[in-house]
Amino acid sequence: MANYKIIFTGPVGAGKTTAISVLSDVPMVTTDELASDMTKDRKSQTTVAMDYGIMQLAGDERIHLYGTPGQERFDFMWDILTQGGLGLVLLIDNSRIEPFRDLHFFLDAFKDFIGCTAVSIGITRMDEKSTPTISDYQRELSALGWSTLPLLEVDARKKGDVSLLVQSLLYSLDPTLAN
Amino acid sequence: MSARNDQKLFKIALLGVSDRDMAMLELFLQGQNKDKYTIVPEQQAQLCILDLDSLNGKKLLQHQRNRYPHRPILALSVRDQEIDGVQFLRKPIKVDLLKTIIDFYRNEPIHKNVDNETKTPVKVQKVESPPKPSVQPITTGQPDTEEKRIPVGFAANDTQNAVRNLETLTRITHECCGTENSTDLANGADRDKLFYDSQNLFQHILETAIARCRKDAYPIALHLPGGKSITLLPKASVALTDLSDSRLRPRCLMAVKPDEIRFENPRVSETNLLRLSKQTPQNMDALLWKVTLWSARGRLPLNTDIHAPVHLRQWPNLTRLLSISPFLRIAALWSRTPVSLVQTADTLGMEARYVCAFYSACHNLGLVRFQSIPGGEEMVQMQKAEPSRKGLLGRILNHLRAA
């Protein structure tokens, strides 16, 4: 049985758990703990270890969807989770106080993995807070030297949005993939 | 024809169809596709095709629904209609779409069973999928328009939903990229088919208005014939309009006289305009994007160099723009390496009209630039990608697109 994985990352509350659940072909599992720190102001529960879902392809092929815990003190998990991964989906919560800081942080934390694979970036919760705009994020990426990465507005509850984000990741890996 | 062959044929009844359409349908069903379909009386049919525009069209439809409630109905009409449980096909009939729809009913898909799988680490809980929105995700870049809305009543019927999705997707593709592969970039094409001049089109007026309101940082209202208007709000970067897409789209195809559209600066502030308006605001760039697609219809702005390498400055926000799947591939290629329009179509094995449509829309939003040096090395690397990996990524893609 062939197994591959796609990693979802981003800060707490960005929508990683939700995004994986809309794509997963099986009931997703997650490990949740009551938030013990400032996180509890954002969510009553937060993912401590990881989220896990599966896309079941034809035959025995499975694509494992892993969501990293969003809190930085669990960053030791990130290296473990990314080993052998196909690519990274980074979700940024636009309603947080410093979304650009989050963007810088996660792109830097995963830069080695991104260098070997690819990343697509989804900006969530733009319906709650419309600024920074997508254009602002694009300018920020250019300033960071990350020329042209797929960066899309995403509602993590909508399968179409999440699917398009993952499709942009796949095409970034190989634009010549045929439909 | 033997009884055994009869059993294999998909039985279709034709009701209320005009003589001219009947001749065409008979030729299509029992001529070209005589090994797949057959026309039968309504009592024996597995699918009923009826002409809703005929004199008794509505009565016929009602009769069919009452008498054969579980039999699918395909209704032909010149108008877009939505009736729960009925599949519509707009006239003039496109035979490839008709065939696709009939084949969907003929070959009902078998749903796969996915084994539930759980793991049991400490303190595990299953996550319920979030409530799904009622509209289906064909991206049109606008919150609630007629293009994006697919009847919720079809949600329980996968076949009808898939067919309706396919019809909508085909229509949107035609509206954005034209209806034929009339452009052949590699061999040099008829210039009239390859290029278009937006100077006399609504697209140019909208571009001018957007540029002006952004420069002045003040709203502008465009008053169109027929009493409709579009108000541009530069600070929020949104447009307010009472013009639906189905009414706006035809305006994009017609030449506009200089005095036909009046510009005006509203006396109300942008904040109050937003607060007081009953119209759903739409993103200004998304409006310009789709107007450009409708105007270009698979063609390029005049004097575009089809041999110069093109590079993407930034990805368009395709989840919120009128988009079709080829656009994703082109965006991925142009963000990776500068490639000419000719080479793009060739590398991706794609019709030129998709490349031209995407270029025109990106060009208008300032998302592309020409590079002096093509990305040869990158292109070679892409072509050397391992087939097994290519196969895997393709399978994931197919899974995502089928879901």
Tab-separated table of C-alpha atoms in Angstrom, chain B residues 152-312:
chain	number	residue	atom	x	y	z
B	152	VAL	CA	-30.089	22.929	-3.242
B	153	GLY	CA	-32.900	20.591	-4.237
B	154	PHE	CA	-30.462	18.710	-6.418
B	155	ALA	CA	-28.049	18.064	-3.566
B	156	ALA	CA	-29.584	14.688	-2.786
B	157	ASN	CA	-29.223	13.464	-6.379
B	158	ASP	CA	-25.550	13.046	-7.256
B	159	THR	CA	-26.189	12.475	-10.955
B	160	GLN	CA	-28.315	15.544	-11.454
B	161	ASN	CA	-25.915	17.603	-9.404
B	162	ALA	CA	-22.965	16.394	-11.452
B	163	VAL	CA	-24.787	17.067	-14.694
B	164	ARG	CA	-25.848	20.513	-13.577
B	165	ASN	CA	-22.267	21.227	-12.515
B	166	LEU	CA	-21.013	20.094	-15.907
B	167	GLU	CA	-23.503	22.235	-17.782
B	168	THR	CA	-22.647	25.282	-15.695
B	169	LEU	CA	-18.943	24.666	-16.091
B	170	THR	CA	-19.259	24.295	-19.871
B	171	ARG	CA	-21.287	27.478	-20.118
B	172	ILE	CA	-18.841	29.454	-17.948
B	173	THR	CA	-15.912	28.156	-19.999
B	174	HIS	CA	-17.553	29.253	-23.223
B	175	GLU	CA	-18.369	32.685	-21.798
B	176	CYS	CA	-14.794	33.227	-20.612
B	177	CYS	CA	-12.776	31.615	-23.363
B	178	GLY	CA	-14.934	31.489	-26.474
B	179	THR	CA	-16.552	28.482	-28.018
B	180	GLU	CA	-13.936	27.124	-30.350
B	181	ASN	CA	-10.244	26.647	-30.600
B	182	SER	CA	-9.924	29.297	-33.258
B	183	THR	CA	-6.479	30.440	-32.210
B	184	ASP	CA	-3.418	28.526	-33.228
B	185	LEU	CA	-0.544	30.386	-31.662
B	186	ALA	CA	2.215	28.179	-32.982
B	187	ASN	CA	1.352	28.599	-36.639
B	188	GLY	CA	0.303	32.229	-36.539
B	189	ALA	CA	-3.387	32.826	-36.632
B	190	ASP	CA	-5.857	35.136	-38.245
B	191	ARG	CA	-5.297	38.373	-36.336
B	192	ASP	CA	-9.004	39.020	-35.980
B	193	LYS	CA	-9.383	35.752	-34.132
B	194	LEU	CA	-6.270	36.166	-31.994
B	195	PHE	CA	-6.515	39.818	-30.902
B	196	TYR	CA	-9.225	42.186	-29.793
B	197	ASP	CA	-9.340	45.922	-29.305
B	198	SER	CA	-10.952	46.951	-26.031
B	199	GLN	CA	-10.916	50.646	-26.895
B	200	ASN	CA	-14.602	50.765	-27.821
B	201	LEU	CA	-15.769	48.215	-25.309
B	202	PHE	CA	-17.218	48.528	-21.816
B	203	GLN	CA	-13.994	46.973	-20.520
B	204	HIS	CA	-12.046	50.114	-21.423
B	205	ILE	CA	-14.598	52.352	-19.731
B	206	LEU	CA	-14.467	50.278	-16.569
B	207	GLU	CA	-10.643	50.285	-16.560
B	208	THR	CA	-10.626	54.053	-16.958
B	209	ALA	CA	-13.156	54.535	-14.173
B	210	ILE	CA	-11.264	52.253	-11.786
B	211	ALA	CA	-7.973	53.997	-12.484
B	212	ARG	CA	-9.572	57.385	-11.972
B	213	CYS	CA	-11.353	56.563	-8.714
B	214	ARG	CA	-8.184	55.015	-7.281
B	215	LYS	CA	-6.113	58.007	-8.300
B	216	ASP	CA	-8.609	60.480	-6.831
B	217	ALA	CA	-9.429	58.197	-3.885
B	218	TYR	CA	-13.073	59.093	-4.422
B	219	PRO	CA	-16.092	57.025	-5.516
B	220	ILE	CA	-17.261	57.114	-9.110
B	221	ALA	CA	-20.659	56.064	-10.390
B	222	LEU	CA	-21.109	54.790	-13.946
B	223	HIS	CA	-24.628	55.327	-15.223
B	224	LEU	CA	-25.497	52.899	-17.978
B	225	PRO	CA	-28.360	52.931	-20.470
B	226	GLY	CA	-31.514	51.465	-19.026
B	227	GLY	CA	-31.114	53.124	-15.650
B	228	LYS	CA	-28.548	50.671	-14.264
B	229	SER	CA	-25.386	51.814	-12.534
B	230	ILE	CA	-22.084	50.639	-11.127
B	231	THR	CA	-20.551	52.566	-8.232
B	232	LEU	CA	-16.850	52.088	-7.573
B	233	LEU	CA	-15.583	52.554	-4.013
B	234	PRO	CA	-11.769	52.797	-4.097
B	235	LYS	CA	-10.984	52.661	-0.378
B	236	ALA	CA	-12.917	49.442	0.171
B	237	SER	CA	-11.967	48.335	-3.368
B	238	VAL	CA	-15.527	47.195	-4.043
B	239	ALA	CA	-18.184	47.869	-6.634
B	240	LEU	CA	-21.909	48.272	-5.966
B	241	THR	CA	-24.259	47.465	-8.820
B	242	ASP	CA	-27.836	46.478	-9.564
B	243	LEU	CA	-26.681	44.881	-12.790
B	244	SER	CA	-26.658	41.090	-12.718
B	245	ASP	CA	-23.946	39.121	-14.480
B	246	SER	CA	-26.424	37.909	-17.079
B	247	ARG	CA	-27.141	41.524	-18.021
B	248	LEU	CA	-23.593	42.769	-17.722
B	249	ARG	CA	-22.056	40.044	-19.850
B	250	PRO	CA	-23.786	40.989	-23.145
B	251	ARG	CA	-22.698	44.613	-22.650
B	252	CYS	CA	-19.096	43.440	-22.696
B	253	LEU	CA	-19.499	42.164	-26.240
B	254	MET	CA	-20.959	45.302	-27.805
B	255	ALA	CA	-19.213	48.494	-28.877
B	256	VAL	CA	-20.045	51.382	-26.573
B	257	LYS	CA	-20.695	54.879	-27.898
B	258	PRO	CA	-18.689	57.637	-26.183
B	259	ASP	CA	-21.703	59.347	-24.632
B	260	GLU	CA	-23.573	56.187	-23.745
B	261	ILE	CA	-22.180	55.891	-20.229
B	262	ARG	CA	-22.122	58.828	-17.850
B	263	PHE	CA	-19.584	59.250	-15.061
B	264	GLU	CA	-20.587	60.946	-11.835
B	265	ASN	CA	-18.996	61.551	-8.447
B	266	PRO	CA	-21.581	60.678	-5.792
B	267	ARG	CA	-22.152	63.301	-3.144
B	268	VAL	CA	-22.383	60.663	-0.443
B	269	SER	CA	-19.245	59.419	1.280
B	270	GLU	CA	-17.933	55.948	0.577
B	271	THR	CA	-18.785	54.793	4.093
B	272	ASN	CA	-22.396	55.919	3.729
B	273	LEU	CA	-22.673	54.457	0.254
B	274	LEU	CA	-21.658	51.083	1.659
B	275	ARG	CA	-23.909	51.408	4.662
B	276	LEU	CA	-26.984	52.512	2.743
B	277	SER	CA	-26.667	50.225	-0.241
B	278	LYS	CA	-28.861	47.142	-0.471
B	279	GLN	CA	-26.611	45.639	-3.121
B	280	THR	CA	-24.006	43.041	-2.270
B	281	PRO	CA	-20.601	44.622	-2.768
B	282	GLN	CA	-18.265	42.780	-5.096
B	283	ASN	CA	-14.526	43.105	-5.233
B	284	MET	CA	-13.487	45.696	-7.793
B	285	ASP	CA	-10.653	43.610	-9.194
B	286	ALA	CA	-12.959	40.608	-9.482
B	287	LEU	CA	-15.388	42.757	-11.493
B	288	LEU	CA	-12.649	43.940	-13.848
B	289	TRP	CA	-11.308	40.389	-14.161
B	290	LYS	CA	-14.609	38.927	-15.317
B	291	VAL	CA	-15.431	41.868	-17.601
B	292	THR	CA	-12.051	41.316	-19.254
B	293	LEU	CA	-12.684	37.583	-19.662
B	294	TRP	CA	-16.116	38.218	-21.187
B	295	SER	CA	-14.713	40.869	-23.502
B	296	ALA	CA	-11.642	38.925	-24.575
B	297	ARG	CA	-13.409	35.574	-24.992
B	298	GLY	CA	-10.172	33.726	-25.501
B	299	ARG	CA	-8.315	36.492	-27.346
B	300	LEU	CA	-5.364	38.721	-26.541
B	301	PRO	CA	-5.081	42.519	-26.223
B	302	LEU	CA	-3.893	44.144	-29.440
B	303	ASN	CA	-0.132	43.967	-30.107
B	304	THR	CA	0.602	41.329	-27.472
B	305	ASP	CA	3.858	39.573	-28.328
B	306	ILE	CA	2.999	35.893	-28.302
B	307	HIS	CA	6.685	34.892	-28.402
B	308	ALA	CA	7.941	36.985	-25.483
B	309	PRO	CA	8.380	35.119	-22.173
B	310	VAL	CA	5.695	35.982	-19.642
B	311	HIS	CA	6.145	35.821	-15.880
B	312	LEU	CA	3.570	36.130	-13.154
